[in-house]
C-alpha positions as MATLAB code, in Angstrom:
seq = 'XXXXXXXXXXXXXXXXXXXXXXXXXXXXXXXXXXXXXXXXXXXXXXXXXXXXXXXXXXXXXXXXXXXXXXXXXXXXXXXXXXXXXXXXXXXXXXXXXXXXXXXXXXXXXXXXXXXXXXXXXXXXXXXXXXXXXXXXXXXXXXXXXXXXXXXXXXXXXXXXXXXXXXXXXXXXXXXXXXXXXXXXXXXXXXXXXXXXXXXXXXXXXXXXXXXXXXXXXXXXXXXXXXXXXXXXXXXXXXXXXXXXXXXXXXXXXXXXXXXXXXXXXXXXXXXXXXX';
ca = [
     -56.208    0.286  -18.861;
     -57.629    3.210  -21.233;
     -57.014    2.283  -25.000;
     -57.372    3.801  -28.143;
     -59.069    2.343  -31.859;
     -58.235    4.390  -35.022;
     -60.628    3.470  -37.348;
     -59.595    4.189  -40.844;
     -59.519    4.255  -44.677;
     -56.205    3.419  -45.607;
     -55.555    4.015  -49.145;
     -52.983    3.740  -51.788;
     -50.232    6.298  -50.622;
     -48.327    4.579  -47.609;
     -47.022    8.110  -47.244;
     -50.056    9.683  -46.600;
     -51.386    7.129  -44.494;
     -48.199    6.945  -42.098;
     -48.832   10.721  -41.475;
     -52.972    9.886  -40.628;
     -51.358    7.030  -38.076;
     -49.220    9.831  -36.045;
     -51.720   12.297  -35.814;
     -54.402    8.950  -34.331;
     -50.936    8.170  -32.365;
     -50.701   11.876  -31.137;
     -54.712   12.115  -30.623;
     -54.655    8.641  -28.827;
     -52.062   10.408  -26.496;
     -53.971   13.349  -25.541;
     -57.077   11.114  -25.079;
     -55.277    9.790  -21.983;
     -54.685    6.078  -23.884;
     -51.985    3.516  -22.507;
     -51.778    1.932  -25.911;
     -53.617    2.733  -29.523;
     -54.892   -0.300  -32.031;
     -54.832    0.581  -35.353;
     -56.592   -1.742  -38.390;
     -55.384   -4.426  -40.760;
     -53.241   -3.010  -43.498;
     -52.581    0.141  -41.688;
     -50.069    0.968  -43.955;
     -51.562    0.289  -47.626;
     -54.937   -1.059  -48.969;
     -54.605   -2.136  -52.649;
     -56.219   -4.785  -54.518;
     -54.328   -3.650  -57.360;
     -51.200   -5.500  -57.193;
     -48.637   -4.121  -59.539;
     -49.063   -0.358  -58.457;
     -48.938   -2.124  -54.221;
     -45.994   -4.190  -55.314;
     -43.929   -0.744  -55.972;
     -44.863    0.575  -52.604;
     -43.879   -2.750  -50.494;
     -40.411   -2.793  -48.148;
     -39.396   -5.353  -46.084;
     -39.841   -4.903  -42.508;
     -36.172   -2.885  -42.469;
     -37.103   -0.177  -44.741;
     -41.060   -0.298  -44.175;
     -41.339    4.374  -43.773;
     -44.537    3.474  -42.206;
     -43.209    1.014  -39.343;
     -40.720    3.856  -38.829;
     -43.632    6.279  -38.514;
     -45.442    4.981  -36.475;
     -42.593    3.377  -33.821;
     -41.289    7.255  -33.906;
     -44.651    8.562  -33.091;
     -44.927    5.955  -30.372;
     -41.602    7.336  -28.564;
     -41.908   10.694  -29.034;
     -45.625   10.159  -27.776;
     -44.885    7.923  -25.087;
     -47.780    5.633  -25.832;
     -48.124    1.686  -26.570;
     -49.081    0.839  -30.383;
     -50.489   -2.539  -31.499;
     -50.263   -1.905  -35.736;
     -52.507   -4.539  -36.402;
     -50.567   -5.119  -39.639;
     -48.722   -4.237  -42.467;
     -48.115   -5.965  -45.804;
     -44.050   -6.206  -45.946;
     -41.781   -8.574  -48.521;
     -39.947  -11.712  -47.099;
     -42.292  -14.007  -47.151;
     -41.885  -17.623  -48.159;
     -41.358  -19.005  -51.510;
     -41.180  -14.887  -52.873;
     -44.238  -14.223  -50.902;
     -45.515  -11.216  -48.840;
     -46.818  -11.428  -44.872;
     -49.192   -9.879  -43.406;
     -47.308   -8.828  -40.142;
     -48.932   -7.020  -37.151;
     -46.609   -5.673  -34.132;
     -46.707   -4.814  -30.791;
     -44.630   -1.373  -30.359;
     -43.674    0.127  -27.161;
     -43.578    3.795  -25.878;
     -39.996    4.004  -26.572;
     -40.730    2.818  -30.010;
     -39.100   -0.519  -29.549;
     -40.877   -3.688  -31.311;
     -41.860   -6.303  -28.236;
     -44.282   -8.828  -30.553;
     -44.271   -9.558  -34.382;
     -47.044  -11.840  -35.537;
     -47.942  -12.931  -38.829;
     -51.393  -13.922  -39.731;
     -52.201  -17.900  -39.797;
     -55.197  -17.985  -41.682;
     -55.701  -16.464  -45.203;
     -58.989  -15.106  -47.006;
     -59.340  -17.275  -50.235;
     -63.485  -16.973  -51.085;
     -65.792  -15.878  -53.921;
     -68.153  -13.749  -52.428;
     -71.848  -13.761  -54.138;
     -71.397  -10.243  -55.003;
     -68.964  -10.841  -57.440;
     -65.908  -10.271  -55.107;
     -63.293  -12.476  -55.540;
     -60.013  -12.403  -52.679;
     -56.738  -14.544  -53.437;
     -54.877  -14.013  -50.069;
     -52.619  -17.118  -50.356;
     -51.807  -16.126  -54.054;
     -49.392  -13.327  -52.941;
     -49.369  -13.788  -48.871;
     -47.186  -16.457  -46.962;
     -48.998  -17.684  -43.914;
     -47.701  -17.415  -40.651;
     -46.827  -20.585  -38.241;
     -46.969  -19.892  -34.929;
     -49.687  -17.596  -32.484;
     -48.267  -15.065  -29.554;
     -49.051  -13.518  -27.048;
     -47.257  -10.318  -25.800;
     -46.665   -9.386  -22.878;
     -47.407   -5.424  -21.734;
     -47.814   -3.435  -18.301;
     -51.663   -3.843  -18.462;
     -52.256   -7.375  -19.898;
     -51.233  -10.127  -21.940;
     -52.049   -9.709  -25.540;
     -53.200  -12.349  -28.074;
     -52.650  -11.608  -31.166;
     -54.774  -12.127  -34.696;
     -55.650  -10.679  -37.621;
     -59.067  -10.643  -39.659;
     -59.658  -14.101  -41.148;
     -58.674  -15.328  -37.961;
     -61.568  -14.437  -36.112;
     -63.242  -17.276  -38.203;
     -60.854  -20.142  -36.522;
     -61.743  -20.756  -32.609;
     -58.963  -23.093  -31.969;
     -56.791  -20.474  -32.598;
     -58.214  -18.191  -29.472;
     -58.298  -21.276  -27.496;
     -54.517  -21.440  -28.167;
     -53.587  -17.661  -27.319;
     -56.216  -17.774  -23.992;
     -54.450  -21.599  -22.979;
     -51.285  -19.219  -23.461;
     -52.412  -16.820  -20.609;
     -53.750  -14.328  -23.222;
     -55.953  -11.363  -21.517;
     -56.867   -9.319  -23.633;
     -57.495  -10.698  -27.230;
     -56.938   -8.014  -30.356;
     -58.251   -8.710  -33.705;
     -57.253   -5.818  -36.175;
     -59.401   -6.174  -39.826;
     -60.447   -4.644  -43.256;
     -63.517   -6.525  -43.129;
     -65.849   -6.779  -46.120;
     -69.544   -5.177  -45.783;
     -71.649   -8.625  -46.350;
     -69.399  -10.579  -43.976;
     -69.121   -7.701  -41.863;
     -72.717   -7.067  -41.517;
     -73.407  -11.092  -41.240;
     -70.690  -12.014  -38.366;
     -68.669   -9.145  -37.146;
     -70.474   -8.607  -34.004;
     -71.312  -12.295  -32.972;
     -68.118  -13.697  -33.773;
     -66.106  -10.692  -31.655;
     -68.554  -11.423  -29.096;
     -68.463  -15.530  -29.362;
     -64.588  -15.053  -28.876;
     -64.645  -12.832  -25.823;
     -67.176  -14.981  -23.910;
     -65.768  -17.965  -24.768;
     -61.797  -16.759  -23.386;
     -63.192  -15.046  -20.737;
     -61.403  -12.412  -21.861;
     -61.467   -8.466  -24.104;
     -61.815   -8.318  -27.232;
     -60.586   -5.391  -29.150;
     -61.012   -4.973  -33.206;
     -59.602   -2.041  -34.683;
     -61.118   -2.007  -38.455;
     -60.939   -0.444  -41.626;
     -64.084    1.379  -42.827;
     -66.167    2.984  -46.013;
     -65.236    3.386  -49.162;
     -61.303    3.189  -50.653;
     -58.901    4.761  -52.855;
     -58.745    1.245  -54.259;
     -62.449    0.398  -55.261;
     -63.461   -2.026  -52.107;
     -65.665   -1.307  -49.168;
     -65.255   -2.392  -45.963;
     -67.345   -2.730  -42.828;
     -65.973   -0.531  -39.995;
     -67.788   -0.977  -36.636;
     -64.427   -1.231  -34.444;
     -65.452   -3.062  -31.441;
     -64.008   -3.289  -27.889;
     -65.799   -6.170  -26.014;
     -65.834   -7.181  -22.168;
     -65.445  -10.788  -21.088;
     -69.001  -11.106  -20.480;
     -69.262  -10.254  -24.139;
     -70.846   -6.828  -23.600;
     -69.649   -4.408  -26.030;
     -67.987   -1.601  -24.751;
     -67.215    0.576  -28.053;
     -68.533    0.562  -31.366;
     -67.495    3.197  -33.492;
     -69.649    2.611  -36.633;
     -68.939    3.437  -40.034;
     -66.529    6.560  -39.369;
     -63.152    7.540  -39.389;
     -61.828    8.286  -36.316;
     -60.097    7.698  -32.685;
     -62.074    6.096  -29.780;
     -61.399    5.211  -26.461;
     -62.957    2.679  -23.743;
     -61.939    1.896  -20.167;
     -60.654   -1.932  -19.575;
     -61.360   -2.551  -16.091;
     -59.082   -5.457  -15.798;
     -60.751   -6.794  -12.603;
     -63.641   -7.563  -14.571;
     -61.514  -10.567  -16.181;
     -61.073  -12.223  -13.193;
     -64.845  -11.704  -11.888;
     -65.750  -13.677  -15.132;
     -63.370  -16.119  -14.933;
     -64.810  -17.150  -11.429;
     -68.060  -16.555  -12.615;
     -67.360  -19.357  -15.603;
     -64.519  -21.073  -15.073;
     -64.180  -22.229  -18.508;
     -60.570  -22.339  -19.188;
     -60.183  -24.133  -16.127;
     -62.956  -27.315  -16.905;
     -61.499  -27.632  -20.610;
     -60.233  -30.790  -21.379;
     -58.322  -32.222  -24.477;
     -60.697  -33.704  -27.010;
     -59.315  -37.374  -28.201;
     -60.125  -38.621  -31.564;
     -63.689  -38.281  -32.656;
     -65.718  -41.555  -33.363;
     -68.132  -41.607  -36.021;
     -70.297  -43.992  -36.190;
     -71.427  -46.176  -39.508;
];
């Protein structure tokens, strides 16, 4: 399987940025890709919330879903989105939805991130996810010529259980799409992409946001694709751009034998603590 990362700087004009997602659709294409990963928040990155809350659709009328599932079928290429911000949310709420997108441009997975980013940051940074964002309720894994797909986003990384759901599930190939932020990014990026590979015995691939945005934030970059073994195969640094690795999907299954970890775990009961 030969994939594709576009690592980006989404800004504030969905319009503009669903024309940068074609071209990394139409460059992922000539790169000889089965299927391109694109960031969290492909479509829009805005901390400003009353000039984002003019831009947002529902899924329906989202221009940059309909972008980028065009681009997919006239391309003839696979597209995980890693996610969009799109109304119809809970309680008035938005989601945070990533999809899986064919190369006819049909939608085969929706999945709507479980764990939100509520912190203040030393730097002064303060993030409110569950102020405007509905969590999700349920993890998938979806299904595509090459491998099964678990699917995250961001935060998630930070929440094991979850990955031991998705690779339980018969999950493969494990994709984490994020706008992560440059402390946390430099602290935990790597070893936590890593820590999740090895421990699934399976890929990892992080498509991420990167530099400097229209919007004032900064985010890490460093799109990773990651073997089972928890080698890293890809890491695109702090640039914009399209990259490609090689998934050698026999590899999986020499690691599994290698450790057969999924197959030795065991429910854990009720913890006793002691007085």
């Amino acid at each position: 399987m030969r994939i594709a990362i576009h690592q980006s700087r989404t800004g504030i004009d969905p319009a503009a940025n669903a024309r940068t997602l074609a071209e990394a659709v139409e460059q992922a294409k000539a790169g000889g890709a089965d299927m391109l990963f694109t960031p969290e928040m492909s479509g829009l990155l805005d901390q400003k919330r009353e000039r984002a809350a003019a831009q947002l659709r529902d899924e329906a009328a989202d221009p940059v879903l309909a972008e980028v599932r065009g681009a997919a079928a006239k391309a003839g290429i696979w597209v995980h989105l890693g996610s969009l911000a799109l109304t119809g949310g809970a309680e008035g709420r938005l989601v945070n939805r990533g999809f899986i997108i064919d190369d006819r441009g049909a939608i085969r997975a929706r999945y709507d991130k479980i764990h939100l980013f509520d912190v203040d940051l030393p730097t002064g940074e303060s993030w409110r996810e569950s102020a405007a964002y509905a969590p999700g309720d349920r993890s998938v894994v979806a299904s595509t010529p090459w491998a099964r797909i678990g699917l995250s986003i961001c935060y998630d990384l930070r929440f094991p259980d979850l990955y031991r759901a998705l690779s339980n599930a018969g999950a493969e190939l494990l994709s984490v799409p994020a706008a992560f932020t440059v402390p946390t990014g430099r602290a935990h990026w790597h070893v936590l992409l890593r820590a999740r590979a090895i421990e699934a015995g399976a890929f990892v691939v992080a498509a991420a946001q990167c530099g400097e945005h229209q919007d004032g934030r900064a985010t890490f970059g460093h799109s990773l694709v990651v073997d089972p073994w928890g080698e890293v195969l890809l890491d695109m640094g702090e640039g914009e751009g399209v990259g490609f690795a090689d998934l050698d999907m026999a590899r999986l299954a020499d690691v599994r034998a290698r450790i057969p970890a999924l197959k030795n775990r065991r429910p854990i009961g009720a913890v006793e603590v002691s007085a």
